[in-house]
Amino acid sequence: MTVMVPSTTPATSRPVPLGRQALDSALFQFDQAADHLGLDDGLRTMLATPRRSLTVAVPVRRENGRMDVVQGYRVQHNISRGPAKGGVRFHPATDIHEITALAMMMTWKCALVGIPYGGAKGGVAVDPGALTTRELERVTRRYVNEILPLIGPEKDIPAPDVGTDEQTMAWIMDTYSVNAGYSVPGVVTGKPTTLGGSLGRAGATSRGVRIATLSALGRDPDGVTVAVQGFGKVGALAAQYLSDAGCRVVAVSDATGAVADRGGLDVTALRAYNKESGGLYGYRHADALTHDELLELDVDVLVPAALEGALTAENAPRVRARLIVEGANGPTTPEADEILTGSGTTIVPDILANAGGVIVSYLEWVQNAQASSWSTDAVDDRLRAMMDQAFGEVRALAAAQRFTLRQAAHAIGVGRVAEAHRIRGLYP
Ligand code: GLU
């Protein structure tokens, strides 16, 4: 957990860092949409560039008294349709490029599902698993303090992402509120319900993944085989909900290992094991397999629900799933996308497939603004309606223009943001 010291190895001999790859992929997808929409150069540059980008040094006092300094980021990619919105990621490998890419994806995602937000993302380059709870709290509060001028319920609203959770959001809400002098629940979403969090927010991304999967399947899910890569907040519950819906979840993986059972895994038991032992490694009631084997299994549906760049030009030719539903942001590189779509695989893109999280974040923010609280059913009904609406629009445009679902989703998302820019005009 120390600051990265620049390497002395010449840049040319180093592989492209993952964050840079994620940004290149996001820019590639944006460029395609801009081509489809015929955007002029000025607007193209405007939409490809984040409006605000902040890098901060976060000093943190360790339990042993030592002080470490880690890098933190908050990028507001766009704020034309409303406040910036997006999660905060705690991951040792995160960098400004990755956060910029993820912020851009949030802009298109919010526009696509019709919620009045721009896009943002934050990150701190720490491994939350290597910190004590008190260290984690100190990192969070100090990071929030550094980005304080940027955030607020009308400016930029953080939420959970990889490596952060309800507790992180509670600390963010508290740090912001103490500075304001009064409670400001609407400054974050994905909070505990005691602090104004929404019922149904915790599993919202995964419920959205289920809605997207069943909608893309368009048939009875009974016996449909599924492999889920990533068994974290999104993947574990997506596996559970898909299993509850009648699918046969035959393989799941996390950073510690992968397990499979052709007859179908007991997802409830796996989640309990995972909670107790901190990972899937060592689970005895299924066969162990490698991460690569999971991605290449002969299944109907593959749900990549971990990090960016899981499906690449290298492994895409061996992927046998006919339907891929992107629970993670950016799991498929553009090269892999071309190979997979070329071989007839349908991909439900991230900005549609995992939009359930930010949809219910929006519903939470609305409840906070109204100082009210809705029932789980009311939240779930709105989530379903908004997912169905977005999926219907994407499907219709894809059919009309012979686009892939990804191209259609980006054309809609980018198109709405471009339209907002055009109507607002340029100041001064
Ligand atoms: N981190 C989630 C995402 O990538 C949720 C963001 C939010 O709720 O603001 O969509």
XYZ file of C-alpha atoms in Angstrom, residues 85-86 88 144 151-153 156-160 166 168-174 176 184-192 195-198 361 364-365 368:
38
model
C -22.943 9.761 -10.596
C -20.812 6.711 -10.050
C -15.892 4.436 -5.688
C -13.558 11.940 1.050
C -19.190 15.909 -4.209
C -22.699 16.685 -2.952
C -26.270 15.557 -3.634
C -21.685 14.294 -7.643
C -23.042 11.266 -5.787
C -20.685 8.340 -5.004
C -21.870 4.744 -4.579
C -20.327 1.308 -4.005
C -22.522 -0.099 2.591
C -17.848 2.621 3.119
C -20.905 4.644 2.058
C -21.859 5.237 5.697
C -18.364 6.660 6.369
C -18.591 8.855 3.269
C -22.021 10.130 4.302
C -20.797 10.826 7.824
C -19.567 14.816 4.320
C -26.937 14.807 4.098
C -28.177 11.306 3.187
C -28.416 12.143 -0.533
C -24.647 12.605 -0.903
C -24.168 8.857 -1.424
C -26.276 5.908 -2.535
C -25.903 2.291 -1.529
C -25.963 3.328 2.151
C -27.299 1.133 4.936
C -29.164 5.974 7.100
C -31.634 6.381 4.247
C -30.435 3.593 1.982
C -33.056 2.088 -0.310
C -29.169 4.342 -6.693
C -32.558 5.907 -3.411
C -31.570 9.509 -4.187
C -33.757 10.882 0.078
